[in-house]
Structure formats: C-alpha cells, structure tokens
Amino acid sequence: MSVADDPIRFLLVDDLEENLLALTALLKREGLDFDLARSGEEALEFMLVNDYALALLDVQMPGMDGFELAEIMRSSERSRHIPIIFVTAGSSDVARRFRGYEAGAVDFIQKPIEAEVLRSKANVFFDLFDQRRQLAAQRDELVTLSAALQAADRQKNQFLAVLGHELRNPLMALLSGLNLLDKDSTRIPAEEIRSSMRRGITHVARLIDDLLDIARIEQGKISLIKSRFQLQDAIAFAVQTTRSASTASTHVVHLDLPSDPIVLVADEARLVQIVSNLVGNAIRYSPPGGEIRISLREEQGCAVIVVADEGIGIDPREQSRIFEIFKQVETAQTGYQEGLGIGLALVKQLVELHDGSITLLQSAIGEGSTFEVRLPMLSDEPANDTLLR
Ligand code: ADP
C-alpha cells in the first residue's frame, strides 16, 4: 500500500462535545480519518504529530478562540499549509475579522450548519490534499528512478572503460606476436607465440560471446536447446576445458561426482558454460596451488552443483551485488583483476532460464567462496532439440 492509499486525516476543533459528534457524523466516510480536539491547545498538540488535509475550527471557544488558533497555525512551518474552515455562530461580518491572516486556504461556514454545504466545502480540500499527495508520491518515484538511471549510466561508462582495456590488452599481445613471427628468425619460439596468440583470441572471443549472450537474454531472444544428458559428463567436460584454457593452472581440483548417473533434460552447452564460468572464477580468484572442490548430488528433485575455492573470498558488503551485470568487486589485490563483471550475471540468467537458482553459500575475505547451483530434474520434459524459448 502506498502513502497515497492512506486515509485522509482532518481535524475538528470545538469545545462542545455535541458539536464534535454532530460534525463527525456529517463528514464521516470511507477513506477519511479524523481527530477531535476540545481546545486550541489540544489542536496544536495534534498538529505537531499529524498532517491534516483540513482543520474545521469553531470560532467561539473559551480560552484560545478559533482565530487565535489559526494565527498560531499560520506562524508555524508545520501547520501553515493546513486549510481552515471556520465555523461561526454569528453573521458573515465575523468573517472579515480574519482577513489579515489569509495566507492559506480559508473558508467559512455558519451555524446552523447545512450538511450539504459543509460536505462540498470539505470535499474540495480533501480532493486537493489527495492530488497533492499523489503528486508528491510521483515526484518521489521520479527522483528514485532518475537516481537509478544515473547509477546505471555511470556503471555502463565504467564498463565501457573496462571493456576497452580487456580488448586492448590481448589485441596488443596479438599484434606483437604477429610482428615477432614476421621476423622469420629461427631463434623465435614460433609454437609458443602461436599458442599464446590462440589463448588471446579465445579470451576475446569468449568476452564477445558473453556480451552477445547477455544482450540476447535481455531481449528475451535466447533459445535453450534441450536434450537428455548425464550431468556428470557435462561437469567433467567443463572442468577439463576450463583448466586447460587457464594459463599454467597449478590449482588442485577435486571432482566429487556420484556414481549413479544424474540425468537432466536441459541445454547441455549452457550447463557447461555455467560450470566453466564458476570454475574459471574459482581458478582466477585463487592463488596458484589453491584447492578447488566441485561436487554434484541429488536432493529433493534437484541436481545440486557446488563449486568451492580457498581463494581471496568476497567482501560481505559486496556479496549481494556480485550477480549484478557489470559488477566487478574492487579489490586491493589487483593481481586478480581481470574480466568484465558479466560472468556471474550471465550464469544467474542461464540458471534461471533452466528454472534453477544460484547462491553464494559462503564467502569471507581470505577464506574462499562456495557457490551452489540448484537445477530442477523434471523428467517429463521433451528431450529433443526443440526451441523452448
Ligand atoms: P569477472 O569477469 O569480473 O570475474 P564475474 O561476474 O564472474 O565477473 O564476477 C563478479 C565479481 O565477483 C568478480 O569481479 C570478483 O570480484 C567476484 N568473484 C566472483 N567469483 C569469485 C570467487 N570464486 N572468488 C572471489 N571473488 C569472486
């Protein structure tokens, strides 16, 4: 429920209980809430804690009369804007006495009160209040939206800068590789240069694939090509290709896969991509020689994949944001900084396209991270190459 749905409040001020009761009965309706004050002092107390769409003031009260109360209301920031209807007993001449204080909306009504006249006067102020309140809510919404847009814009600019670096470095390495090969000297380790160039190209190609995937997912254009396969095979393949792609990985990888086959109807290539991404991060954010554990189990109709490392870990303040697109955790350990901050966002989207979920189970700085992917094992899914989305 938004603020705009809250009841509209008004204040009735009269020293006579029977008048308060009669006015309440006249104005009462759904969506309206009211407070009753028996004196000017009590009314001011109410105005300290509540905002009112209207104050209905009896002019003749013992002690502080209605005009005096209105004067004090107009002098205070909190109550200055509250519209006032004076209830006067005498002739309309009385109304003139308040001329000097007509800073805000003021109206008069004479006793004996005609119900319809009072209702229509009061309704004008209630409607005004409601419109003002809705405008304020819309303004707040716009302010929030505009702040979010500005943040997204900053993030995109940052991303473009990182993308520039990410593409430039391997391209420069490729260029110098080509220049070296051009020298046509027997002392040049051509095979080494070629394999380093191949790694550079693979890296750039992967970045571009990830970017295209993200764009496709955001436009709802990604298609899952589902087939029936053994998850153990997909995981083993992902681990093997990720390890061989990472330069001189000395990490110790433990694979804990159950002997009973876990069969899934899903997009196998996308599942390999999910696991490769998590294992790639585990390698990238762990020191050489670090241990990485990948396990698979079946639990309550779900295949559960866990990837755990003993690397640098993630600052608790950043943990809730690592699945956001373009989010790269800033770290003082610059040796680990590489990548665009789209890997986990893409993994999350791919997992969710499979109706699964991904969570960071545990992570602490210097103590490694554990990610868990849960995928439902629906056995009645079609196992052909149908485009499902
Ligand atoms: P990147 O391409 O920067 O690795 P990701 O989306 O894969 O982008 O990860 C987002 C951020 O989350 C990374 O910049 C990194 O700081 C952090 N992160 C992801 N995986 C790990 C991990 N296994 N250990 C420590 N930090 C990680």
CSV table of C-alpha atoms and ligand atoms in Angstrom, one decimal:
chain,number,residue,atom,x,y,z
A,1,MET,CA,0.0,0.0,0.0
A,2,SER,CA,1.4,3.4,-1.0
A,3,VAL,CA,1.2,6.6,1.0
A,4,ALA,CA,-1.4,7.7,-1.5
A,5,ASP,CA,-3.7,4.9,-0.2
A,6,ASP,CA,-3.5,6.0,3.4
A,7,PRO,CA,-6.7,7.6,4.7
A,8,ILE,CA,-7.0,11.4,4.5
A,9,ARG,CA,-7.0,13.0,8.0
A,10,PHE,CA,-8.8,16.1,9.2
A,11,LEU,CA,-9.1,17.8,12.5
A,12,LEU,CA,-12.2,19.0,14.2
A,13,VAL,CA,-11.8,21.7,16.9
A,14,ASP,CA,-14.8,22.6,19.1
A,15,ASP,CA,-15.2,23.0,22.9
A,16,LEU,CA,-18.6,21.3,22.8
A,17,GLU,CA,-18.7,17.6,22.7
A,18,GLU,CA,-22.2,17.5,21.0
A,19,ASN,CA,-20.9,19.8,18.2
A,20,LEU,CA,-17.9,17.4,17.6
A,21,LEU,CA,-20.2,14.5,17.5
A,22,ALA,CA,-22.6,16.2,15.0
A,23,LEU,CA,-19.7,17.3,12.7
A,24,THR,CA,-18.2,13.9,12.8
A,25,ALA,CA,-21.5,12.3,11.8
A,26,LEU,CA,-21.8,14.8,8.9
A,27,LEU,CA,-18.3,14.3,7.4
A,28,LYS,CA,-17.6,10.7,8.2
A,29,ARG,CA,-17.0,8.5,5.1
A,30,GLU,CA,-14.6,5.8,4.0
A,31,GLY,CA,-11.1,6.9,3.3
A,32,LEU,CA,-11.3,9.7,5.9
A,33,ASP,CA,-9.8,9.7,9.3
A,34,PHE,CA,-10.2,12.4,11.9
A,35,ASP,CA,-9.0,13.7,15.3
A,36,LEU,CA,-11.1,15.6,17.8
A,37,ALA,CA,-9.7,18.5,19.8
A,38,ARG,CA,-11.7,20.2,22.6
A,39,SER,CA,-9.5,23.3,22.7
A,40,GLY,CA,-6.9,25.3,20.7
A,41,GLU,CA,-4.1,23.9,22.8
A,42,GLU,CA,-5.1,20.3,22.2
A,43,ALA,CA,-5.4,21.1,18.4
A,44,LEU,CA,-1.8,22.4,18.3
A,45,GLU,CA,-0.6,19.2,20.0
A,46,PHE,CA,-2.3,17.1,17.3
A,47,MET,CA,-0.7,19.2,14.6
A,48,LEU,CA,2.7,18.5,16.0
A,49,VAL,CA,2.4,14.8,15.2
A,50,ASN,CA,-0.1,14.6,12.3
A,51,ASP,CA,-0.5,16.3,8.9
A,52,TYR,CA,-4.1,17.3,8.1
A,53,ALA,CA,-6.0,17.8,4.9
A,54,LEU,CA,-8.3,20.2,6.7
A,55,ALA,CA,-8.9,21.8,10.1
A,56,LEU,CA,-12.5,22.7,11.0
A,57,LEU,CA,-12.3,25.4,13.7
A,58,ASP,CA,-15.0,26.6,15.9
A,59,VAL,CA,-14.5,30.4,16.2
A,60,GLN,CA,-16.0,30.9,19.6
A,61,MET,CA,-14.2,28.8,22.2
A,62,PRO,CA,-13.2,29.7,25.8
A,63,GLY,CA,-9.5,30.5,26.1
A,64,MET,CA,-7.8,30.4,22.7
A,65,ASP,CA,-10.5,31.1,20.1
A,66,GLY,CA,-10.6,29.8,16.5
A,67,PHE,CA,-8.9,33.0,15.1
A,68,GLU,CA,-6.1,32.9,17.6
A,69,LEU,CA,-5.6,29.3,16.9
A,70,ALA,CA,-5.5,30.0,13.1
A,71,GLU,CA,-2.9,32.7,13.7
A,72,ILE,CA,-0.6,30.3,15.6
A,73,MET,CA,-1.1,27.7,12.9
A,74,ARG,CA,-0.1,30.2,10.2
A,75,SER,CA,3.1,31.1,12.1
A,76,SER,CA,4.3,27.6,12.3
A,77,GLU,CA,6.1,25.8,9.4
A,78,ARG,CA,4.4,22.5,10.2
A,79,SER,CA,0.8,23.8,10.1
A,80,ARG,CA,0.9,26.8,7.8
A,81,HIS,CA,-0.4,24.9,4.8
A,82,ILE,CA,-3.4,23.3,6.5
A,83,PRO,CA,-6.6,24.7,5.0
A,84,ILE,CA,-9.1,26.0,7.6
A,85,ILE,CA,-12.8,26.2,7.6
A,86,PHE,CA,-14.1,28.4,10.4
A,87,VAL,CA,-17.4,27.5,12.0
A,88,THR,CA,-19.0,30.9,13.0
A,89,ALA,CA,-22.2,31.4,15.0
A,90,GLY,CA,-22.9,35.0,14.0
A,91,SER,CA,-23.3,36.9,10.8
A,92,SER,CA,-20.9,36.9,7.9
A,93,ASP,CA,-19.3,40.1,9.2
A,94,VAL,CA,-17.3,37.9,11.5
A,95,ALA,CA,-15.5,36.5,8.6
A,96,ARG,CA,-13.9,39.8,7.9
A,97,ARG,CA,-12.0,39.8,11.1
A,98,PHE,CA,-9.7,37.1,9.8
A,99,ARG,CA,-8.8,39.0,6.6
A,100,GLY,CA,-5.3,39.8,7.7
A,101,TYR,CA,-4.3,36.2,8.1
A,102,GLU,CA,-5.5,34.9,4.8
A,103,ALA,CA,-2.1,33.3,4.0
A,104,GLY,CA,-3.5,29.9,3.1
A,105,ALA,CA,-6.8,28.4,2.1
A,106,VAL,CA,-9.6,29.6,4.4
A,107,ASP,CA,-13.4,29.3,4.2
A,108,PHE,CA,-16.3,30.0,6.5
A,109,ILE,CA,-19.5,28.2,7.4
A,110,GLN,CA,-22.2,29.5,9.6
A,111,LYS,CA,-24.3,27.8,12.2
A,112,PRO,CA,-26.8,26.2,11.9
A,113,ILE,CA,-24.7,24.1,9.5
A,114,GLU,CA,-26.2,22.9,6.3
A,115,ALA,CA,-24.9,19.4,5.8
A,116,GLU,CA,-24.5,19.6,2.0
A,117,VAL,CA,-22.7,22.9,2.1
A,118,LEU,CA,-20.2,21.7,4.7
A,119,ARG,CA,-19.6,18.4,2.8
A,120,SER,CA,-19.0,20.1,-0.5
A,121,LYS,CA,-16.7,22.7,1.0
A,122,ALA,CA,-14.7,20.0,2.9
A,123,ASN,CA,-14.6,17.8,-0.2
A,124,VAL,CA,-12.8,20.5,-2.2
A,125,PHE,CA,-10.0,20.4,0.4
A,126,PHE,CA,-9.9,16.6,0.7
A,127,ASP,CA,-9.5,16.3,-3.1
A,128,LEU,CA,-6.8,19.0,-3.2
A,129,PHE,CA,-4.9,17.2,-0.4
A,130,ASP,CA,-5.2,13.9,-2.2
A,131,GLN,CA,-4.0,15.3,-5.5
A,132,ARG,CA,-1.0,17.0,-3.8
A,133,ARG,CA,-0.2,13.7,-2.0
A,134,GLN,CA,-0.3,11.8,-5.3
A,135,LEU,CA,1.9,14.4,-7.0
A,136,ALA,CA,4.4,14.1,-4.1
A,137,ALA,CA,4.5,10.3,-4.4
A,138,GLN,CA,5.0,10.6,-8.2
A,139,ARG,CA,7.8,13.1,-7.6
A,140,ASP,CA,9.5,10.8,-5.1
A,141,GLU,CA,9.2,7.9,-7.6
A,142,LEU,CA,10.7,10.0,-10.3
A,143,VAL,CA,13.6,11.1,-8.1
A,144,THR,CA,14.3,7.4,-7.3
A,145,LEU,CA,14.1,6.4,-10.9
A,146,SER,CA,16.4,9.2,-12.0
A,147,ALA,CA,19.0,8.2,-9.4
A,148,ALA,CA,18.8,4.6,-10.6
A,149,LEU,CA,19.2,5.7,-14.2
A,150,GLN,CA,22.2,7.9,-13.3
A,151,ALA,CA,23.8,5.0,-11.5
A,152,ALA,CA,23.2,2.6,-14.4
A,153,ASP,CA,24.7,5.2,-16.7
A,154,ARG,CA,27.8,5.5,-14.6
A,155,GLN,CA,28.1,1.7,-14.4
A,156,LYS,CA,27.8,1.5,-18.2
A,157,ASN,CA,30.5,4.1,-18.7
A,158,GLN,CA,32.8,2.3,-16.3
A,159,PHE,CA,32.0,-0.9,-18.1
A,160,LEU,CA,33.0,0.6,-21.5
A,161,ALA,CA,36.3,1.7,-20.0
A,162,VAL,CA,36.9,-1.8,-18.6
A,163,LEU,CA,35.8,-3.4,-21.9
A,164,GLY,CA,38.3,-1.1,-23.8
A,165,HIS,CA,41.2,-2.4,-21.6
A,166,GLU,CA,40.0,-6.0,-21.8
A,167,LEU,CA,40.0,-5.9,-25.6
A,168,ARG,CA,43.1,-3.8,-26.0
A,169,ASN,CA,45.5,-6.0,-24.0
A,170,PRO,CA,45.0,-9.2,-25.9
A,171,LEU,CA,44.9,-7.3,-29.2
A,172,MET,CA,48.2,-5.7,-28.4
A,173,ALA,CA,49.7,-9.1,-27.5
A,174,LEU,CA,48.4,-10.5,-30.8
A,175,LEU,CA,50.0,-7.6,-32.7
A,176,SER,CA,53.3,-8.1,-31.1
A,177,GLY,CA,53.0,-11.9,-31.6
A,178,LEU,CA,52.4,-11.3,-35.4
A,179,ASN,CA,55.4,-8.8,-35.5
A,180,LEU,CA,57.6,-11.4,-34.0
A,181,LEU,CA,56.5,-14.2,-36.3
A,182,ASP,CA,57.1,-11.8,-39.3
A,183,LYS,CA,60.8,-11.6,-38.3
A,184,ASP,CA,61.3,-15.0,-39.8
A,185,SER,CA,64.2,-15.8,-37.5
A,186,THR,CA,65.0,-19.4,-36.4
A,187,ARG,CA,65.6,-18.2,-32.8
A,188,ILE,CA,61.9,-17.3,-32.4
A,189,PRO,CA,59.8,-19.8,-30.5
A,190,ALA,CA,57.0,-19.8,-33.0
A,191,GLU,CA,54.9,-22.5,-31.4
A,192,GLU,CA,54.9,-20.7,-28.1
A,193,ILE,CA,53.9,-17.5,-29.7
A,194,ARG,CA,51.1,-19.2,-31.7
A,195,SER,CA,49.7,-20.8,-28.6
A,196,SER,CA,49.8,-17.6,-26.7
A,197,MET,CA,48.1,-15.9,-29.6
A,198,ARG,CA,45.5,-18.6,-29.7
A,199,ARG,CA,44.8,-18.1,-26.0
A,200,GLY,CA,44.4,-14.3,-26.6
A,201,ILE,CA,41.9,-14.9,-29.4
A,202,THR,CA,39.9,-17.4,-27.3
A,203,HIS,CA,39.7,-14.9,-24.5
A,204,VAL,CA,38.5,-12.1,-26.7
A,205,ALA,CA,36.0,-14.5,-28.5
A,206,ARG,CA,34.6,-15.5,-25.1
A,207,LEU,CA,34.2,-12.0,-23.9
A,208,ILE,CA,32.3,-11.2,-27.1
A,209,ASP,CA,30.1,-14.3,-26.8
A,210,ASP,CA,29.3,-13.4,-23.2
A,211,LEU,CA,28.3,-9.9,-24.3
A,212,LEU,CA,26.1,-11.2,-27.0
A,213,ASP,CA,24.5,-13.7,-24.7
A,214,ILE,CA,23.7,-11.0,-22.2
A,215,ALA,CA,22.2,-8.9,-24.9
A,216,ARG,CA,20.1,-11.8,-26.2
A,217,ILE,CA,18.8,-12.7,-22.7
A,218,GLU,CA,17.9,-9.1,-22.1
A,219,GLN,CA,15.9,-9.0,-25.3
A,220,GLY,CA,14.3,-12.4,-24.4
A,221,LYS,CA,15.8,-13.9,-27.6
A,222,ILE,CA,17.9,-16.7,-26.1
A,223,SER,CA,16.8,-20.3,-27.0
A,224,LEU,CA,17.5,-23.3,-24.9
A,225,ILE,CA,18.3,-26.4,-26.9
A,226,LYS,CA,17.3,-29.1,-24.6
A,227,SER,CA,18.4,-32.7,-24.6
A,228,ARG,CA,18.7,-35.6,-22.2
A,229,PHE,CA,22.3,-36.0,-20.9
A,230,GLN,CA,24.3,-37.0,-17.8
A,231,LEU,CA,25.3,-34.1,-15.7
A,232,GLN,CA,28.5,-35.8,-14.6
A,233,ASP,CA,29.8,-35.7,-18.2
A,234,ALA,CA,28.9,-32.1,-18.6
A,235,ILE,CA,30.7,-31.1,-15.4
A,236,ALA,CA,33.8,-33.2,-16.2
A,237,PHE,CA,34.0,-31.6,-19.6
A,238,ALA,CA,33.5,-28.1,-18.2
A,239,VAL,CA,36.3,-28.6,-15.6
A,240,GLN,CA,38.7,-30.1,-18.1
A,241,THR,CA,38.3,-27.4,-20.7
A,242,THR,CA,38.4,-24.6,-18.2
A,243,ARG,CA,41.6,-25.9,-16.6
A,244,SER,CA,43.4,-26.3,-20.0
A,245,ALA,CA,42.3,-22.8,-21.0
A,246,SER,CA,43.7,-21.1,-18.0
A,247,THR,CA,47.4,-20.3,-18.2
A,248,ALA,CA,49.6,-22.5,-16.2
A,249,SER,CA,46.9,-23.5,-13.7
A,250,THR,CA,48.6,-25.2,-10.8
A,251,HIS,CA,45.4,-25.5,-8.9
A,252,VAL,CA,44.4,-28.8,-7.3
A,253,VAL,CA,40.9,-29.7,-8.5
A,254,HIS,CA,38.8,-32.3,-6.6
A,255,LEU,CA,35.9,-33.6,-8.5
A,256,ASP,CA,33.3,-35.4,-6.3
A,257,LEU,CA,30.7,-36.8,-8.7
A,258,PRO,CA,28.2,-39.5,-7.7
A,259,SER,CA,28.5,-42.9,-9.4
A,260,ASP,CA,24.7,-43.1,-10.0
A,261,PRO,CA,24.0,-41.1,-13.2
A,262,ILE,CA,22.2,-37.8,-12.7
A,263,VAL,CA,20.2,-37.2,-15.8
A,264,LEU,CA,18.9,-33.9,-16.8
A,265,VAL,CA,16.8,-32.6,-19.7
A,266,ALA,CA,18.4,-29.2,-20.3
A,267,ASP,CA,20.7,-27.2,-22.6
A,268,GLU,CA,24.0,-29.1,-22.2
A,269,ALA,CA,26.1,-26.4,-23.8
A,270,ARG,CA,24.7,-23.8,-21.4
A,271,LEU,CA,25.3,-26.0,-18.4
A,272,VAL,CA,28.9,-26.5,-19.5
A,273,GLN,CA,29.0,-22.7,-19.7
A,274,ILE,CA,27.6,-22.3,-16.2
A,275,VAL,CA,30.1,-24.7,-14.6
A,276,SER,CA,33.0,-23.4,-16.7
A,277,ASN,CA,32.3,-19.8,-15.5
A,278,LEU,CA,32.2,-20.8,-11.9
A,279,VAL,CA,35.3,-23.0,-12.1
A,280,GLY,CA,37.0,-20.3,-14.1
A,281,ASN,CA,36.3,-17.7,-11.4
A,282,ALA,CA,37.5,-20.2,-8.7
A,283,ILE,CA,40.8,-20.5,-10.5
A,284,ARG,CA,41.1,-16.8,-11.3
A,285,TYR,CA,40.4,-15.7,-7.7
A,286,SER,CA,42.6,-18.3,-6.0
A,287,PRO,CA,46.4,-18.2,-5.6
A,288,PRO,CA,48.5,-20.8,-7.6
A,289,GLY,CA,48.3,-24.2,-5.9
A,290,GLY,CA,44.9,-23.4,-4.4
A,291,GLU,CA,42.4,-26.2,-3.9
A,292,ILE,CA,39.1,-26.2,-5.8
A,293,ARG,CA,36.3,-28.6,-5.0
A,294,ILE,CA,33.4,-29.4,-7.4
A,295,SER,CA,30.7,-31.7,-6.3
A,296,LEU,CA,27.3,-32.9,-7.5
A,297,ARG,CA,24.5,-34.5,-5.6
A,298,GLU,CA,20.8,-35.1,-6.0
A,299,GLU,CA,18.5,-33.5,-3.4
A,300,GLN,CA,14.7,-33.2,-3.3
A,301,GLY,CA,14.3,-33.5,-7.1
A,302,CYS,CA,17.1,-31.1,-7.8
A,303,ALA,CA,20.6,-31.6,-9.1
A,304,VAL,CA,22.9,-29.6,-6.8
A,305,ILE,CA,26.3,-28.4,-8.1
A,306,VAL,CA,28.7,-26.9,-5.6
A,307,VAL,CA,31.9,-25.1,-6.6
A,308,ALA,CA,34.2,-24.2,-3.7
A,309,ASP,CA,37.6,-22.5,-3.6
A,310,GLU,CA,40.0,-21.3,-1.0
A,311,GLY,CA,40.9,-18.1,-2.7
A,312,ILE,CA,40.6,-14.4,-1.9
A,313,GLY,CA,36.9,-14.5,-1.0
A,314,ILE,CA,34.4,-11.7,-1.4
A,315,ASP,CA,33.8,-8.8,0.9
A,316,PRO,CA,30.5,-9.3,2.8
A,317,ARG,CA,29.5,-5.7,1.7
A,318,GLU,CA,29.8,-6.8,-2.0
A,319,GLN,CA,28.2,-10.2,-1.8
A,320,SER,CA,24.7,-9.2,-2.5
A,321,ARG,CA,25.8,-7.4,-5.7
A,322,ILE,CA,28.1,-9.9,-7.4
A,323,PHE,CA,25.3,-11.3,-9.6
A,324,GLU,CA,24.6,-7.8,-11.0
A,325,ILE,CA,25.7,-7.1,-14.5
A,326,PHE,CA,29.0,-5.2,-14.9
A,327,LYS,CA,29.7,-5.7,-11.2
A,328,GLN,CA,33.3,-6.2,-10.6
A,329,VAL,CA,34.3,-6.2,-7.0
A,330,GLU,CA,37.0,-3.6,-6.4
A,331,THR,CA,39.9,-5.2,-4.6
A,332,ALA,CA,43.3,-4.1,-3.5
A,333,GLN,CA,44.7,-7.4,-4.7
A,334,THR,CA,44.9,-6.1,-8.3
A,335,GLY,CA,46.7,-9.2,-9.4
A,336,TYR,CA,43.3,-10.9,-9.6
A,337,GLN,CA,41.6,-8.1,-11.5
A,338,GLU,CA,40.6,-9.3,-15.0
A,339,GLY,CA,37.3,-9.7,-16.6
A,340,LEU,CA,34.2,-7.6,-17.2
A,341,GLY,CA,31.9,-8.4,-14.3
A,342,ILE,CA,29.4,-10.1,-16.6
A,343,GLY,CA,30.2,-13.8,-15.9
A,344,LEU,CA,28.1,-14.2,-12.8
A,345,ALA,CA,25.2,-12.1,-14.2
A,346,LEU,CA,25.2,-14.4,-17.2
A,347,VAL,CA,25.4,-17.6,-15.1
A,348,LYS,CA,22.5,-16.4,-13.0
A,349,GLN,CA,20.4,-15.7,-16.0
A,350,LEU,CA,21.2,-19.1,-17.6
A,351,VAL,CA,20.5,-20.9,-14.4
A,352,GLU,CA,17.1,-19.1,-14.1
A,353,LEU,CA,16.3,-19.9,-17.7
A,354,HIS,CA,16.5,-23.5,-16.5
A,355,ASP,CA,14.2,-22.7,-13.6
A,356,GLY,CA,17.1,-23.1,-11.2
A,357,SER,CA,18.8,-20.9,-8.7
A,358,ILE,CA,22.3,-19.9,-7.8
A,359,THR,CA,23.5,-18.7,-4.4
A,360,LEU,CA,26.8,-17.7,-2.8
A,361,LEU,CA,26.7,-20.2,0.0
A,362,GLN,CA,29.6,-18.9,1.9
A,363,SER,CA,32.4,-16.4,1.4
A,364,ALA,CA,34.8,-14.4,3.5
A,365,ILE,CA,37.9,-12.4,2.7
A,366,GLY,CA,40.9,-14.7,2.5
A,367,GLU,CA,38.8,-17.7,3.2
A,368,GLY,CA,37.5,-18.6,-0.2
A,369,SER,CA,34.0,-18.8,-1.7
A,370,THR,CA,31.4,-21.5,-2.2
A,371,PHE,CA,28.7,-21.2,-5.0
A,372,GLU,CA,25.7,-23.5,-5.2
A,373,VAL,CA,23.6,-24.1,-8.3
A,374,ARG,CA,20.3,-26.0,-8.0
A,375,LEU,CA,18.6,-27.3,-11.1
A,376,PRO,CA,15.2,-29.0,-11.1
A,377,MET,CA,15.3,-32.5,-12.6
A,378,LEU,CA,12.0,-32.6,-14.5
A,379,SER,CA,11.8,-36.0,-16.2
A,380,ASP,CA,8.8,-35.3,-18.4
A,381,GLU,CA,10.5,-32.5,-20.4
A,382,PRO,CA,10.8,-33.0,-24.1
A,383,ALA,CA,14.3,-34.4,-24.9
A,384,ASN,CA,14.6,-33.3,-28.5
A,385,ASP,CA,16.2,-30.2,-29.9
A,386,THR,CA,13.1,-28.0,-29.6
A,387,LEU,CA,13.5,-24.3,-29.2
A,388,LEU,CA,11.8,-23.8,-25.8
A,389,ARG,CA,12.1,-20.0,-25.6
B,1,ADP,P1,34.5,-11.1,-13.6
B,1,ADP,O1,34.6,-11.2,-15.1
B,1,ADP,O2,35.0,-9.8,-13.1
B,1,ADP,O3,35.1,-12.3,-12.9
B,1,ADP,P2,32.0,-12.1,-12.6
B,1,ADP,O4,30.6,-11.7,-12.9
B,1,ADP,O5,32.4,-13.5,-12.9
B,1,ADP,O6,33.0,-11.1,-13.3
B,1,ADP,O7,32.3,-11.9,-11.1
B,1,ADP,C1,31.9,-10.7,-10.5
B,1,ADP,C2,32.9,-10.4,-9.3
B,1,ADP,O8,32.7,-11.3,-8.3
B,1,ADP,C3,34.3,-10.5,-9.7
B,1,ADP,O9,34.9,-9.3,-10.1
B,1,ADP,C4,35.0,-11.0,-8.4
B,1,ADP,O10,35.4,-9.9,-7.7
B,1,ADP,C5,33.9,-11.7,-7.6
B,1,ADP,N1,34.0,-13.1,-7.7
B,1,ADP,C6,33.4,-14.0,-8.5
B,1,ADP,N2,33.7,-15.3,-8.2
B,1,ADP,C7,34.6,-15.2,-7.2
B,1,ADP,C8,35.4,-16.2,-6.5
B,1,ADP,N3,35.3,-17.5,-6.7
B,1,ADP,N4,36.2,-15.7,-5.5
B,1,ADP,C9,36.3,-14.4,-5.2
B,1,ADP,N5,35.7,-13.5,-5.9
B,1,ADP,C10,34.8,-13.8,-6.9
